[in-house]
mmCIF file of C-alpha atoms in Angstrom:
data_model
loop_
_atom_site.group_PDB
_atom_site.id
_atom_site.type_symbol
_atom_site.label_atom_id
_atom_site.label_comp_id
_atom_site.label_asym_id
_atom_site.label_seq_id
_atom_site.Cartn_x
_atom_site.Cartn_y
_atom_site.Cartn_z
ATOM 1 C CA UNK I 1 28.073 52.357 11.691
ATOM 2 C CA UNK I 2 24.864 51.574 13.760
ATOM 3 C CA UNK I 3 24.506 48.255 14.747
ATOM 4 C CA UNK I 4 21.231 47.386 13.063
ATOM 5 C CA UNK I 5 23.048 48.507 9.975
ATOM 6 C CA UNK I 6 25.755 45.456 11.007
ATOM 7 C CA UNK I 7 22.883 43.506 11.997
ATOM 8 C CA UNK I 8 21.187 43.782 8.148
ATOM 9 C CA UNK I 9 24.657 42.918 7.003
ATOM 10 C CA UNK I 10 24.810 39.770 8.850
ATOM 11 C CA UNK I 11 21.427 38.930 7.932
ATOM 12 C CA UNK I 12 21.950 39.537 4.625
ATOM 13 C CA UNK I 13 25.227 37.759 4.446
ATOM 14 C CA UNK I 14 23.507 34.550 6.214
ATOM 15 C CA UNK I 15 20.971 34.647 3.553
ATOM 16 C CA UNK I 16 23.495 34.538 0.631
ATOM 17 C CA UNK I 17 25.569 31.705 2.165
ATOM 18 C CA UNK I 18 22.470 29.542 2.338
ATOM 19 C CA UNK I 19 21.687 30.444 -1.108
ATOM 20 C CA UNK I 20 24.931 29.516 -2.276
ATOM 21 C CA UNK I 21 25.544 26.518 -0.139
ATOM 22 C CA UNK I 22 21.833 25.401 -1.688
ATOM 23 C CA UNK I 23 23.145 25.709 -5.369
ATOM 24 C CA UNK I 24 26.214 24.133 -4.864
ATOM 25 C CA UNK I 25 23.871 21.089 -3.582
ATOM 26 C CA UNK I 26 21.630 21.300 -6.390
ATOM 27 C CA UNK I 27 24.829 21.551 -8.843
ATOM 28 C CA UNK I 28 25.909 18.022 -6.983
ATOM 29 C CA UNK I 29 22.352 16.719 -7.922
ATOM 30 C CA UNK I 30 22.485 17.908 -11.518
ATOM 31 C CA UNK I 31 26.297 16.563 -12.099
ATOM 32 C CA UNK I 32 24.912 12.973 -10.742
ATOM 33 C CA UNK I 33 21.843 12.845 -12.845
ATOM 34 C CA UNK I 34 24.269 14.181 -16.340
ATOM 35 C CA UNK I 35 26.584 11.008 -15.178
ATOM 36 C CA UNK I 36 23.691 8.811 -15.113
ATOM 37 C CA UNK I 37 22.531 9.779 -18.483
ATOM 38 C CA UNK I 38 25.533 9.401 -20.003
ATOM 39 C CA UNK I 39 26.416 5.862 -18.575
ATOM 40 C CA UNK I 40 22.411 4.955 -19.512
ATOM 41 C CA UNK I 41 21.298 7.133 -21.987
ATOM 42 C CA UNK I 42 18.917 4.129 -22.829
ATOM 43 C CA UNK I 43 17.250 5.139 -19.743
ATOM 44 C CA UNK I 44 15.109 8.002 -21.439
ATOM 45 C CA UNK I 45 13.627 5.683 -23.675
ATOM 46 C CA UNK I 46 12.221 3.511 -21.229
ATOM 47 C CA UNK I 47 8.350 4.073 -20.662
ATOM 48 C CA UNK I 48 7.726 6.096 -17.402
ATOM 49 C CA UNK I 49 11.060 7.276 -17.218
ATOM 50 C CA UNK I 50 11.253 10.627 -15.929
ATOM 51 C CA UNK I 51 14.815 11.575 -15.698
ATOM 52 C CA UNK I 52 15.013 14.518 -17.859
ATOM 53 C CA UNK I 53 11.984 16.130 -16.143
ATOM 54 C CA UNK I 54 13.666 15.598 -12.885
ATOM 55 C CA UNK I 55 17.331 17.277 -14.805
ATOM 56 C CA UNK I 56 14.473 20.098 -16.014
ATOM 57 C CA UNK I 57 13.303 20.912 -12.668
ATOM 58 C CA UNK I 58 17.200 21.093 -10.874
ATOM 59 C CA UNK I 59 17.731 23.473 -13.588
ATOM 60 C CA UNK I 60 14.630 25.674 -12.912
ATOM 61 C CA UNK I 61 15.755 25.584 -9.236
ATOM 62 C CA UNK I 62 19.326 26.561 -9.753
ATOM 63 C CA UNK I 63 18.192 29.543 -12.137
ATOM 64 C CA UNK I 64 15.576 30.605 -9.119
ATOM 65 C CA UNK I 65 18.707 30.385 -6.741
ATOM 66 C CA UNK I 66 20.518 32.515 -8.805
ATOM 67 C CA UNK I 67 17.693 35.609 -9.435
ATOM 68 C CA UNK I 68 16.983 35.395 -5.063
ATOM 69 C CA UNK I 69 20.830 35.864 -5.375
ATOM 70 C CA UNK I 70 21.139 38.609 -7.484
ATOM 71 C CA UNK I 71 17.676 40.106 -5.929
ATOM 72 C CA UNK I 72 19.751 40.208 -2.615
ATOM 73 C CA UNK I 73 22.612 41.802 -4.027
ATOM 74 C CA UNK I 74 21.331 44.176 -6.454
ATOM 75 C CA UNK I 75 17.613 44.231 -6.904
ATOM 76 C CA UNK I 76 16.941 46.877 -4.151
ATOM 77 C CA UNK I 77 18.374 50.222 -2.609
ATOM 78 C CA UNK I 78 19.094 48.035 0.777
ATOM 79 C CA UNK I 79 21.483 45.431 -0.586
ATOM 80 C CA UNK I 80 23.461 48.527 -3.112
ATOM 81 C CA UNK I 81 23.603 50.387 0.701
ATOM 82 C CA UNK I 82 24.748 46.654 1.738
ATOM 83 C CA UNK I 83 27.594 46.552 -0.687
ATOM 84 C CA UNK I 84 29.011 49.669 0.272
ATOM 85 C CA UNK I 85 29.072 48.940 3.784
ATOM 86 C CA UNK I 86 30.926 46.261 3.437
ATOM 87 C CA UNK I 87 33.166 47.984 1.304
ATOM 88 C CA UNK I 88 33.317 50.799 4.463
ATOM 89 C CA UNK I 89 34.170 47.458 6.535
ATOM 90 C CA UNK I 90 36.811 45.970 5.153
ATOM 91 C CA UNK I 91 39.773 47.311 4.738
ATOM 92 C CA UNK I 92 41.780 47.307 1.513
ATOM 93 C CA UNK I 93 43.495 44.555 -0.055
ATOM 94 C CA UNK I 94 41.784 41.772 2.260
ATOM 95 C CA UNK I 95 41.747 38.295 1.561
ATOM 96 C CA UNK I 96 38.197 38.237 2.069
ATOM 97 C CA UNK I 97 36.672 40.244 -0.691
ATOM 98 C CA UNK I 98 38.540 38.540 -3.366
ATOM 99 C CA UNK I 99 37.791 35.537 -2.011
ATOM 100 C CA UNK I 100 34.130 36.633 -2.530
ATOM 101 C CA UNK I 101 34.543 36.812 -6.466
ATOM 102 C CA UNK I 102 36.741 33.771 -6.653
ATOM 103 C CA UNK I 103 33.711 31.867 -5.210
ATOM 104 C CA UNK I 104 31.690 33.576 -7.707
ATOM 105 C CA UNK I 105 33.617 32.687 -10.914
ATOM 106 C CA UNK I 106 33.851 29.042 -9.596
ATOM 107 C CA UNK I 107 29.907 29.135 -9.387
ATOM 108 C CA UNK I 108 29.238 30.585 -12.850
ATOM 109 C CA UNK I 109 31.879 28.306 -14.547
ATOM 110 C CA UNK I 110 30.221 25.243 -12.396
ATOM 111 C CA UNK I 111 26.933 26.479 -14.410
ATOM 112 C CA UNK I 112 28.812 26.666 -17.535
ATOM 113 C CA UNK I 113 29.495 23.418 -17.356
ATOM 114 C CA UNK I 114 26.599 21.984 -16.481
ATOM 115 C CA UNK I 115 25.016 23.553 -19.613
ATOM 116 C CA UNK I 116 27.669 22.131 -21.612
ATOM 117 C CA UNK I 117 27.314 18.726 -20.434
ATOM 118 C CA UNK I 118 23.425 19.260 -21.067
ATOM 119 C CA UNK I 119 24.231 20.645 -24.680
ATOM 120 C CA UNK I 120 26.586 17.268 -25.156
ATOM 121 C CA UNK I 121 23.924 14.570 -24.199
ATOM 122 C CA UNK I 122 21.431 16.626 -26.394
ATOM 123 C CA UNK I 123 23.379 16.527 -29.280
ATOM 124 C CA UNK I 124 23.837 13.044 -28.463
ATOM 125 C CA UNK I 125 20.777 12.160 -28.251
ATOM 126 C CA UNK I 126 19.488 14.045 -31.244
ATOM 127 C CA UNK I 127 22.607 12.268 -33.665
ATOM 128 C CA UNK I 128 21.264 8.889 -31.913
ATOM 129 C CA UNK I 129 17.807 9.430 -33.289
ATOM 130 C CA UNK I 130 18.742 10.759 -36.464
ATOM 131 C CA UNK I 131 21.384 7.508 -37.000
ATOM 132 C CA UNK I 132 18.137 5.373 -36.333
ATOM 133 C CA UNK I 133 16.051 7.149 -38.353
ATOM 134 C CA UNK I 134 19.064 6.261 -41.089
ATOM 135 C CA UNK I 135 18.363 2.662 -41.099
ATOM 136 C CA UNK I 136 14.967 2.641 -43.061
ATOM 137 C CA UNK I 137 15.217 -0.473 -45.227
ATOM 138 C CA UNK I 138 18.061 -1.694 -43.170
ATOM 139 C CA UNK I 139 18.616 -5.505 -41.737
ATOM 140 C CA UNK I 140 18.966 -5.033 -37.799
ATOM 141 C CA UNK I 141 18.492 -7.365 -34.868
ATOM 142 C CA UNK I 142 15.309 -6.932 -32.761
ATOM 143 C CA UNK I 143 14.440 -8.343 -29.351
ATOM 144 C CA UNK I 144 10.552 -9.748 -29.279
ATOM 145 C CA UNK I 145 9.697 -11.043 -25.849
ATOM 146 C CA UNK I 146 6.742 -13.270 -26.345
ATOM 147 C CA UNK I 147 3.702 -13.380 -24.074
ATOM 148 C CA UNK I 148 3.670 -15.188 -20.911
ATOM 149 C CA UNK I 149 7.553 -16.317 -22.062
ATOM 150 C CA UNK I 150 10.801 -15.785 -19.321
ATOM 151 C CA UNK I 151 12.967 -15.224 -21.989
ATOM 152 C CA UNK I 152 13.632 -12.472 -24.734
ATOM 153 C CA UNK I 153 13.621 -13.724 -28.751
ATOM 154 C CA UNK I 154 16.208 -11.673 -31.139
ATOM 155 C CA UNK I 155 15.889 -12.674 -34.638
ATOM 156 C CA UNK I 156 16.516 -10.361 -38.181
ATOM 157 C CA UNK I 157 14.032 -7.712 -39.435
ATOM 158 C CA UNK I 158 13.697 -5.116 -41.424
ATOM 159 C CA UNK I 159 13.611 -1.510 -40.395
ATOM 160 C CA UNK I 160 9.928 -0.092 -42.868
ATOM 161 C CA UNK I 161 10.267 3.109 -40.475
ATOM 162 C CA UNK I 162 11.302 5.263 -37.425
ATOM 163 C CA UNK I 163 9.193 7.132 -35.383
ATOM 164 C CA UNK I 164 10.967 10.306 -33.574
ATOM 165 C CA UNK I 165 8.242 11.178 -31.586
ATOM 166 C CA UNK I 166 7.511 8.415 -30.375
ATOM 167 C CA UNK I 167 11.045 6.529 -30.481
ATOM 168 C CA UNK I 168 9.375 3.473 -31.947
ATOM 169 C CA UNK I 169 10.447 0.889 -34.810
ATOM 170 C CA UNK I 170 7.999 -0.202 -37.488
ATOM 171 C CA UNK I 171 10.203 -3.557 -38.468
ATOM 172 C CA UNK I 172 9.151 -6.369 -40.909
ATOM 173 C CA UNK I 173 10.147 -9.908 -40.076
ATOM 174 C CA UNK I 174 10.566 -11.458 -43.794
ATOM 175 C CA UNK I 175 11.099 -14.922 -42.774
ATOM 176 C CA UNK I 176 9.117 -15.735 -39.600
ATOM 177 C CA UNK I 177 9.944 -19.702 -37.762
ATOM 178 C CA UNK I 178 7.471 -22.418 -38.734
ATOM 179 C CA UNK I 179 5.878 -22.510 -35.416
ATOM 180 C CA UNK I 180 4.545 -18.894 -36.096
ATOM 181 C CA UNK I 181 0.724 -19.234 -36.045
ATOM 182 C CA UNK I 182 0.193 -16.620 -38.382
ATOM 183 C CA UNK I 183 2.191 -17.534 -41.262
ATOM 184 C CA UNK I 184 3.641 -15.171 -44.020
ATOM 185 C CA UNK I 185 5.673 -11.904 -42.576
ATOM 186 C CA UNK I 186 5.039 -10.189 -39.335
ATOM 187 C CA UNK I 187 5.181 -6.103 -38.203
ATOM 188 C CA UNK I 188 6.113 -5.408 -35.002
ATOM 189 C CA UNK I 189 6.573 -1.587 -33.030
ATOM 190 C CA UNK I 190 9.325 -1.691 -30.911
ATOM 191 C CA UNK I 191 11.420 1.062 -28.468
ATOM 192 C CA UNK I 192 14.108 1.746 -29.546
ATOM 193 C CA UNK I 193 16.012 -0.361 -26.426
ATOM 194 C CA UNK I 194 14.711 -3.466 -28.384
ATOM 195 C CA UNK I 195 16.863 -2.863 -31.572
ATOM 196 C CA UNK I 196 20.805 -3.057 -32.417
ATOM 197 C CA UNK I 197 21.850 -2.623 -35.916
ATOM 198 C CA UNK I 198 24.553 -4.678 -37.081
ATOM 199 C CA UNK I 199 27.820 -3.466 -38.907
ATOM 200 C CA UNK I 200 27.741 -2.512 -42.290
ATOM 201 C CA UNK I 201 28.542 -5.259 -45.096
ATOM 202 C CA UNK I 202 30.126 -2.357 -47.084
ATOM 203 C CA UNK I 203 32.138 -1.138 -43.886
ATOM 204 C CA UNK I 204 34.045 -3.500 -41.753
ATOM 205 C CA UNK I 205 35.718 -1.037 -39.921
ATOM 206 C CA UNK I 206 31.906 -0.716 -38.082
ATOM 207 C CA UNK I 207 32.693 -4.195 -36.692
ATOM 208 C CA UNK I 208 33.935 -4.814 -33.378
ATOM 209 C CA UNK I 209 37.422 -7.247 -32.805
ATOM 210 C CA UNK I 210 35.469 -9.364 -29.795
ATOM 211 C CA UNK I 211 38.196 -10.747 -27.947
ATOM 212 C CA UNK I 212 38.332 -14.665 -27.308
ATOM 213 C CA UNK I 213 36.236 -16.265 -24.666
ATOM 214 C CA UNK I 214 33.776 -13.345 -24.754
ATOM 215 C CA UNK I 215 30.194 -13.744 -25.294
ATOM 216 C CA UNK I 216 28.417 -12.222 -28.301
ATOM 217 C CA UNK I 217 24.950 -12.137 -30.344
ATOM 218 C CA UNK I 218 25.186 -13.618 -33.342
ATOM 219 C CA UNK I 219 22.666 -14.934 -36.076
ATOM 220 C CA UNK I 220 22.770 -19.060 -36.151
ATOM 221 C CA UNK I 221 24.324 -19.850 -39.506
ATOM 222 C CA UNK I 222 21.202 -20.339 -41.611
ATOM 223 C CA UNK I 223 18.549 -18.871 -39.813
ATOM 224 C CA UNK I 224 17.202 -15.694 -39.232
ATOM 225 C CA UNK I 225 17.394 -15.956 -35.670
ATOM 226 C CA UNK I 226 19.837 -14.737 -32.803
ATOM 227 C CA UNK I 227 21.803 -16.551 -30.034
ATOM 228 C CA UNK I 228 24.346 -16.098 -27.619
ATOM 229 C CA UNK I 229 27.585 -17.336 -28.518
ATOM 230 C CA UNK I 230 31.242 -17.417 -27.198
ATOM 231 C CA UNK I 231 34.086 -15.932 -29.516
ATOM 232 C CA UNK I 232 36.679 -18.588 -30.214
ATOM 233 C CA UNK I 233 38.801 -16.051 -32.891
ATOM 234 C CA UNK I 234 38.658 -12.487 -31.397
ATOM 235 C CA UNK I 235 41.655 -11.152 -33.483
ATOM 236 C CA UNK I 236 40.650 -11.584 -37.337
ATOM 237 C CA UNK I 237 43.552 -11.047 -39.598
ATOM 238 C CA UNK I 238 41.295 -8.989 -42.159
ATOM 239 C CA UNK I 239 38.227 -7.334 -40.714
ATOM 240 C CA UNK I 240 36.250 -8.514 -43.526
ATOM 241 C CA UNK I 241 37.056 -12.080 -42.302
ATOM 242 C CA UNK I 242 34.234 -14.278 -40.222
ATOM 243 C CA UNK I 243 34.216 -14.773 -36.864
ATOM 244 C CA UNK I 244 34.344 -17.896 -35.056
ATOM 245 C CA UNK I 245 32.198 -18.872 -32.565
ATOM 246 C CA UNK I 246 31.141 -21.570 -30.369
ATOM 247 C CA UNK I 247 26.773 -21.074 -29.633
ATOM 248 C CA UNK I 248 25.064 -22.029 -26.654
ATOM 249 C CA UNK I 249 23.297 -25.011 -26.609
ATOM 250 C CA UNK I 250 24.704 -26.440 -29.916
ATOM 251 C CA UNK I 251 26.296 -29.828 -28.573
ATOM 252 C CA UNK I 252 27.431 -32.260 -30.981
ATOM 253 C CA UNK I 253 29.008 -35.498 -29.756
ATOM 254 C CA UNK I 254 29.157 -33.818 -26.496
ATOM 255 C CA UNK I 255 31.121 -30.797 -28.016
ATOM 256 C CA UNK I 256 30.019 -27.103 -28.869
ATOM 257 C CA UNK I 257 30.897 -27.091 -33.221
ATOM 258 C CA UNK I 258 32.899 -24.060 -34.240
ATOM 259 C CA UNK I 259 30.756 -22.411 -36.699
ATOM 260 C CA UNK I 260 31.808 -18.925 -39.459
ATOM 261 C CA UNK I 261 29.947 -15.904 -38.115
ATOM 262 C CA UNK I 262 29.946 -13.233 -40.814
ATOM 263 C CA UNK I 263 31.371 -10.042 -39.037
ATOM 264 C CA UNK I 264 28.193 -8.354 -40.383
ATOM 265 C CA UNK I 265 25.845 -10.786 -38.414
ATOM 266 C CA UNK I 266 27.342 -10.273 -34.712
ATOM 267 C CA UNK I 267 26.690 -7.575 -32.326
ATOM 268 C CA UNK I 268 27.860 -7.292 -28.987
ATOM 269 C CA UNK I 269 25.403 -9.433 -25.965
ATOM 270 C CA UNK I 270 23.259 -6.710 -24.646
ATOM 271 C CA UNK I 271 23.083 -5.741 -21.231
ATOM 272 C CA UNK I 272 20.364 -8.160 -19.120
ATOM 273 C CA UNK I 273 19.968 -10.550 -22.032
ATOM 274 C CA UNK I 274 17.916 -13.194 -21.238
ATOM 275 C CA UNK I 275 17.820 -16.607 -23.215
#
């Protein structure tokens, strides 16, 4: 063999390791941003967000990657003349070539993955939205954060309607405070980070067992409004039993009262709450 013919072979060759070393990079990438959707999937809800058009475009680049790959390999008369010559090359039974398709297999079931894990927070997603689109003429906690206020306002509403498009709550608040200016019930659109629906009265297995000293959200026992409180009873006997709970700011003689939480009235403290 000529040496130009070696020398396309080695230029070749350099070509497909850089290929392949760039879309085991851009695997890396796509890996890290499925992890971060599935520890936040909140995150794609968030206005200006662009996660999954960042995951999109990763995935357009791999699948470019892979047609310059096969292009190189296949796509012409000079890389099927490439292939044989290598095969003239090497001699049989090398560690090399096999070594060659091993790499391969690891690549394609790296992609099969990848899609998986894409599938799996899509169907996640789409079981999220249809579970929230479930809770028409439901009860569920809301967050409201008034203007020009530092701190965020959860009280009870209910759900008139779900928006998928545009991920947004219509709620009703039935019984706003006395301080509200405009008197008599209140609509609000909120995202869909700004809800939490409580358990089900008529399924206590849907409530959590909080264990003691932990801090919850809990409607103040006859109100319609939210606070943070401390569980003093984690381990209910019965799950349809209340919990206990000591709320924040709710001194009396210089002690925090234990007051009966219904299960169906505490949700876990979100993430960043601010009150």
């Amino acid at each position: 063999m000529s040496s130009p013919d070696i020398a396309g072979i080695l230029e070749h060759s350099k070509e497909l390791d850089r290929l392949r070393k760039e879309q085991e990079d851009v695997l890396v990438d796509i890996n890290k941003m499925h992890k971060k959707l599935q520890a936040t999937p909140e995150l794609v809800e968030k206005t200006g967000d662009n996660s999954l058009t960042k995951l999109k475009a990763l995935y357009t680049h791999a699948k470019e990657l892979s047609e310059n790959e096969v292009s190189i390999l296949l796509g012409c008369s000079v890389s099927n003349m490439l292939v044989s010559q290598l095969d003239a090359l090497l001699p049989s039974g090398p560690p090399g070539q096999p070594r060659r398709r091993i790499e391969g297999n690891d690549q394609k079931r790296k992609r099969m993955k990848t899609d998986s894990d894409l599938s799996r927070i899509t169907t996640n997603v789409r079981s999220q939205l249809e579970a929230y689109a479930s809770l028409k003429g439901e009860q569920v906690a809301a967050k409201v954060t008034p203007d020009e206020a530092d701190k965020d306002e959860w009280f009870v509403v209910k759900v008139l309607h779900f928006d998928k498009e545009t991920r947004e709550f219509e709620v009703l608040d039935e019984e706003p405070g006395d301080d509200d200016e405009g008197g008599g019930q209140r609509k609000y659109k909120l995202p869909m980070s700004s809800i939490i629906p409580f358990p089900k009265r008529s399924d206590p297995s849907t409530a959590s067992d909080f264990p003691p000293r932990s801090q919850v959200l809990a409607v103040y026992p006859g109100t319609t409004a939210l606070y943070k409180a401390t569980v003093v009873n984690g381990h209910r006997k019965r799950k349809t039993e209340d919990y206990l709970l000591e709320f924040d700011d709710d001194e009396e003689e210089g002690s925090l009262p234990q007051r009966a939480v219904p299960f169906h009235k505490v949700v876990a403290l979100p993430e960043g709450h601010r009150q």
